Amino acid sequence: MERHQVRWPAWVMAVLFLGYAAGKAVYAAQGRLGFPGGPAVPPGEYERYTNEVMDVTTAQWAAVATGVLAAALVLLTVTRVGRRVPRPLMLAVLGCALLGVGAGAAIVAADGFIGLGVGWQWYHGVVMLAVTALLAATAWSYARATRR
């Protein structure tokens, strides 16, 4: 039996993930690290990033893809097509997404509230904690609605 599902958190998360993808696309097109509205990335960080991780533009385009895929994931939780995905698989992927977003939020919040030296501000931390709560609400609502 399918229970009532609260759908608005998933729709909000889809918009937020697409906004993330759009911001990353702007920076990818400019060959820049970071995110619009975030702290400026020092020039020396570009060389370190390229040497230790990957090309900056490639990394930013990969982040665009991640944002689009994340938007599709949360939309699957509230659509008929998504109901065809096996529940354990959907919950596992949502759990991984929640861990990833939560880890990013923890870093941004820690920097914003106590200062790690990256440059995120307290309001960035508040936003990221809210985003994590919305994603958790999306996962919880899906899990509750699809429980037998």
PDB file of C-alpha atoms in Angstrom:
ATOM      1  CA  MET A   1       0.000   0.000   0.000  1.00  0.00           C
ATOM      2  CA  GLU A   2       1.390   3.367  -0.981  1.00  0.00           C
ATOM      3  CA  ARG A   3       1.219   6.086   1.669  1.00  0.00           C
ATOM      4  CA  HIS A   4       0.874   9.806   1.121  1.00  0.00           C
ATOM      5  CA  GLN A   5       4.109  11.323  -0.063  1.00  0.00           C
ATOM      6  CA  VAL A   6       5.240  14.866   0.638  1.00  0.00           C
ATOM      7  CA  ARG A   7       6.520  15.881  -2.793  1.00  0.00           C
ATOM      8  CA  TRP A   8       7.545  19.518  -2.431  1.00  0.00           C
ATOM      9  CA  PRO A   9      11.023  18.837  -0.949  1.00  0.00           C
ATOM     10  CA  ALA A  10      11.922  16.778  -4.028  1.00  0.00           C
ATOM     11  CA  TRP A  11      10.746  19.541  -6.378  1.00  0.00           C
ATOM     12  CA  VAL A  12      12.711  22.155  -4.426  1.00  0.00           C
ATOM     13  CA  MET A  13      15.794  19.920  -4.469  1.00  0.00           C
ATOM     14  CA  ALA A  14      15.459  19.428  -8.234  1.00  0.00           C
ATOM     15  CA  VAL A  15      15.477  23.214  -8.712  1.00  0.00           C
ATOM     16  CA  LEU A  16      18.456  23.577  -6.346  1.00  0.00           C
ATOM     17  CA  PHE A  17      20.439  20.819  -8.067  1.00  0.00           C
ATOM     18  CA  LEU A  18      19.736  22.374 -11.483  1.00  0.00           C
ATOM     19  CA  GLY A  19      20.836  25.756 -10.081  1.00  0.00           C
ATOM     20  CA  TYR A  20      24.031  24.099  -8.859  1.00  0.00           C
ATOM     21  CA  ALA A  21      24.568  22.621 -12.334  1.00  0.00           C
ATOM     22  CA  ALA A  22      23.977  26.008 -13.972  1.00  0.00           C
ATOM     23  CA  GLY A  23      26.463  27.724 -11.647  1.00  0.00           C
ATOM     24  CA  LYS A  24      29.058  25.055 -12.334  1.00  0.00           C
ATOM     25  CA  ALA A  25      28.420  25.379 -16.097  1.00  0.00           C
ATOM     26  CA  VAL A  26      29.137  29.111 -15.918  1.00  0.00           C
ATOM     27  CA  TYR A  27      32.421  28.451 -14.127  1.00  0.00           C
ATOM     28  CA  ALA A  28      33.299  25.554 -16.445  1.00  0.00           C
ATOM     29  CA  ALA A  29      32.813  27.804 -19.477  1.00  0.00           C
ATOM     30  CA  GLN A  30      35.142  30.344 -17.835  1.00  0.00           C
ATOM     31  CA  GLY A  31      37.683  27.718 -16.734  1.00  0.00           C
ATOM     32  CA  ARG A  32      37.265  28.761 -13.096  1.00  0.00           C
ATOM     33  CA  LEU A  33      37.217  26.844  -9.831  1.00  0.00           C
ATOM     34  CA  GLY A  34      34.568  27.496  -7.240  1.00  0.00           C
ATOM     35  CA  PHE A  35      30.928  28.487  -7.457  1.00  0.00           C
ATOM     36  CA  PRO A  36      29.134  31.788  -8.123  1.00  0.00           C
ATOM     37  CA  GLY A  37      28.491  33.477  -4.791  1.00  0.00           C
ATOM     38  CA  GLY A  38      31.154  31.417  -3.039  1.00  0.00           C
ATOM     39  CA  PRO A  39      34.622  32.389  -1.899  1.00  0.00           C
ATOM     40  CA  ALA A  40      37.223  33.347  -4.481  1.00  0.00           C
ATOM     41  CA  VAL A  41      39.690  30.574  -5.259  1.00  0.00           C
ATOM     42  CA  PRO A  42      43.329  31.749  -5.074  1.00  0.00           C
ATOM     43  CA  PRO A  43      45.326  31.487  -8.332  1.00  0.00           C
ATOM     44  CA  GLY A  44      47.813  29.005  -6.810  1.00  0.00           C
ATOM     45  CA  GLU A  45      44.982  26.592  -6.119  1.00  0.00           C
ATOM     46  CA  TYR A  46      44.388  26.118  -9.851  1.00  0.00           C
ATOM     47  CA  GLU A  47      47.834  24.609 -10.421  1.00  0.00           C
ATOM     48  CA  ARG A  48      47.598  22.411  -7.331  1.00  0.00           C
ATOM     49  CA  TYR A  49      44.139  21.223  -8.353  1.00  0.00           C
ATOM     50  CA  THR A  50      45.250  20.446 -11.907  1.00  0.00           C
ATOM     51  CA  ASN A  51      48.322  18.554 -10.673  1.00  0.00           C
ATOM     52  CA  GLU A  52      46.602  16.600  -7.884  1.00  0.00           C
ATOM     53  CA  VAL A  53      43.028  16.148  -9.084  1.00  0.00           C
ATOM     54  CA  MET A  54      42.171  16.950 -12.712  1.00  0.00           C
ATOM     55  CA  ASP A  55      41.813  19.733 -15.203  1.00  0.00           C
ATOM     56  CA  VAL A  56      39.659  22.526 -13.748  1.00  0.00           C
ATOM     57  CA  THR A  57      37.297  22.722 -16.721  1.00  0.00           C
ATOM     58  CA  THR A  58      36.793  18.955 -16.769  1.00  0.00           C
ATOM     59  CA  ALA A  59      36.083  18.943 -13.039  1.00  0.00           C
ATOM     60  CA  GLN A  60      33.509  21.714 -13.380  1.00  0.00           C
ATOM     61  CA  TRP A  61      31.745  19.955 -16.299  1.00  0.00           C
ATOM     62  CA  ALA A  62      31.691  16.769 -14.214  1.00  0.00           C
ATOM     63  CA  ALA A  63      30.011  18.776 -11.449  1.00  0.00           C
ATOM     64  CA  VAL A  64      27.421  19.975 -13.992  1.00  0.00           C
ATOM     65  CA  ALA A  65      26.651  16.342 -14.832  1.00  0.00           C
ATOM     66  CA  THR A  66      26.430  15.500 -11.133  1.00  0.00           C
ATOM     67  CA  GLY A  67      23.917  18.308 -10.564  1.00  0.00           C
ATOM     68  CA  VAL A  68      21.739  17.199 -13.471  1.00  0.00           C
ATOM     69  CA  LEU A  69      21.848  13.555 -12.363  1.00  0.00           C
ATOM     70  CA  ALA A  70      20.996  14.555  -8.793  1.00  0.00           C
ATOM     71  CA  ALA A  71      18.007  16.558 -10.052  1.00  0.00           C
ATOM     72  CA  ALA A  72      16.846  13.506 -12.021  1.00  0.00           C
ATOM     73  CA  LEU A  73      17.293  11.323  -8.929  1.00  0.00           C
ATOM     74  CA  VAL A  74      15.093  13.448  -6.701  1.00  0.00           C
ATOM     75  CA  LEU A  75      12.478  13.736  -9.444  1.00  0.00           C
ATOM     76  CA  LEU A  76      12.408   9.939  -9.698  1.00  0.00           C
ATOM     77  CA  THR A  77      11.278   9.834  -6.073  1.00  0.00           C
ATOM     78  CA  VAL A  78       8.019  11.623  -6.969  1.00  0.00           C
ATOM     79  CA  THR A  79       7.152  10.216 -10.402  1.00  0.00           C
ATOM     80  CA  ARG A  80       5.603   7.011 -11.738  1.00  0.00           C
ATOM     81  CA  VAL A  81       8.793   6.261 -13.652  1.00  0.00           C
ATOM     82  CA  GLY A  82      10.682   6.358 -10.368  1.00  0.00           C
ATOM     83  CA  ARG A  83       8.319   3.808  -8.848  1.00  0.00           C
ATOM     84  CA  ARG A  84       9.701   1.277 -11.359  1.00  0.00           C
ATOM     85  CA  VAL A  85      13.174   1.581  -9.814  1.00  0.00           C
ATOM     86  CA  PRO A  86      13.639  -1.098  -7.155  1.00  0.00           C
ATOM     87  CA  ARG A  87      13.125   0.462  -3.732  1.00  0.00           C
ATOM     88  CA  PRO A  88      16.398  -0.856  -2.216  1.00  0.00           C
ATOM     89  CA  LEU A  89      18.393   0.577  -5.118  1.00  0.00           C
ATOM     90  CA  MET A  90      16.632   3.950  -4.885  1.00  0.00           C
ATOM     91  CA  LEU A  91      17.181   4.110  -1.123  1.00  0.00           C
ATOM     92  CA  ALA A  92      20.860   3.193  -1.514  1.00  0.00           C
ATOM     93  CA  VAL A  93      21.419   5.911  -4.133  1.00  0.00           C
ATOM     94  CA  LEU A  94      19.482   8.459  -2.057  1.00  0.00           C
ATOM     95  CA  GLY A  95      21.598   7.489   0.957  1.00  0.00           C
ATOM     96  CA  CYS A  96      24.807   8.042  -1.003  1.00  0.00           C
ATOM     97  CA  ALA A  97      23.531  11.392  -2.254  1.00  0.00           C
ATOM     98  CA  LEU A  98      22.593  12.394   1.278  1.00  0.00           C
ATOM     99  CA  LEU A  99      26.048  11.431   2.549  1.00  0.00           C
ATOM    100  CA  GLY A 100      27.727  13.452  -0.204  1.00  0.00           C
ATOM    101  CA  VAL A 101      25.571  16.538   0.261  1.00  0.00           C
ATOM    102  CA  GLY A 102      25.810  16.222   4.037  1.00  0.00           C
ATOM    103  CA  ALA A 103      29.604  15.985   3.936  1.00  0.00           C
ATOM    104  CA  GLY A 104      29.810  19.065   1.716  1.00  0.00           C
ATOM    105  CA  ALA A 105      27.389  20.879   4.003  1.00  0.00           C
ATOM    106  CA  ALA A 106      29.459  19.980   7.062  1.00  0.00           C
ATOM    107  CA  ILE A 107      32.600  21.433   5.484  1.00  0.00           C
ATOM    108  CA  VAL A 108      30.851  24.620   4.334  1.00  0.00           C
ATOM    109  CA  ALA A 109      29.117  25.034   7.698  1.00  0.00           C
ATOM    110  CA  ALA A 110      32.313  24.418   9.667  1.00  0.00           C
ATOM    111  CA  ASP A 111      34.154  26.977   7.566  1.00  0.00           C
ATOM    112  CA  GLY A 112      31.303  29.451   7.810  1.00  0.00           C
ATOM    113  CA  PHE A 113      30.792  29.100  11.559  1.00  0.00           C
ATOM    114  CA  ILE A 114      34.288  28.503  12.915  1.00  0.00           C
ATOM    115  CA  GLY A 115      36.554  29.250   9.957  1.00  0.00           C
ATOM    116  CA  LEU A 116      38.663  26.643   8.218  1.00  0.00           C
ATOM    117  CA  GLY A 117      40.301  29.188   5.953  1.00  0.00           C
ATOM    118  CA  VAL A 118      38.348  28.470   2.758  1.00  0.00           C
ATOM    119  CA  GLY A 119      36.202  31.582   2.944  1.00  0.00           C
ATOM    120  CA  TRP A 120      32.621  30.323   3.248  1.00  0.00           C
ATOM    121  CA  GLN A 121      30.436  32.590   5.389  1.00  0.00           C
ATOM    122  CA  TRP A 122      27.920  31.666   8.097  1.00  0.00           C
ATOM    123  CA  TYR A 123      24.964  32.145   5.740  1.00  0.00           C
ATOM    124  CA  HIS A 124      26.483  29.648   3.288  1.00  0.00           C
ATOM    125  CA  GLY A 125      26.547  27.149   6.165  1.00  0.00           C
ATOM    126  CA  VAL A 126      22.904  27.823   7.011  1.00  0.00           C
ATOM    127  CA  VAL A 127      21.886  27.334   3.380  1.00  0.00           C
ATOM    128  CA  MET A 128      23.823  24.082   3.117  1.00  0.00           C
ATOM    129  CA  LEU A 129      22.281  22.722   6.309  1.00  0.00           C
ATOM    130  CA  ALA A 130      18.831  23.588   4.918  1.00  0.00           C
ATOM    131  CA  VAL A 131      19.675  21.844   1.639  1.00  0.00           C
ATOM    132  CA  THR A 132      20.745  18.747   3.564  1.00  0.00           C
ATOM    133  CA  ALA A 133      17.472  18.815   5.511  1.00  0.00           C
ATOM    134  CA  LEU A 134      15.477  19.092   2.262  1.00  0.00           C
ATOM    135  CA  LEU A 135      17.309  16.141   0.750  1.00  0.00           C
ATOM    136  CA  ALA A 136      16.754  14.133   3.937  1.00  0.00           C
ATOM    137  CA  ALA A 137      13.044  15.030   3.774  1.00  0.00           C
ATOM    138  CA  THR A 138      12.960  13.873   0.149  1.00  0.00           C
ATOM    139  CA  ALA A 139      14.536  10.524   1.041  1.00  0.00           C
ATOM    140  CA  TRP A 140      12.362  10.075   4.136  1.00  0.00           C
ATOM    141  CA  SER A 141       9.161  10.863   2.240  1.00  0.00           C
ATOM    142  CA  TYR A 142      10.077   8.414  -0.517  1.00  0.00           C
ATOM    143  CA  ALA A 143      10.970   5.694   1.996  1.00  0.00           C
ATOM    144  CA  ARG A 144       7.749   6.230   3.932  1.00  0.00           C
ATOM    145  CA  ALA A 145       5.531   6.332   0.841  1.00  0.00           C
ATOM    146  CA  THR A 146       6.989   3.165  -0.670  1.00  0.00           C
ATOM    147  CA  ARG A 147       7.147   1.124   2.550  1.00  0.00           C
ATOM    148  CA  ARG A 148       5.061  -2.057   2.451  1.00  0.00           C
TER     149      ARG A 148
END
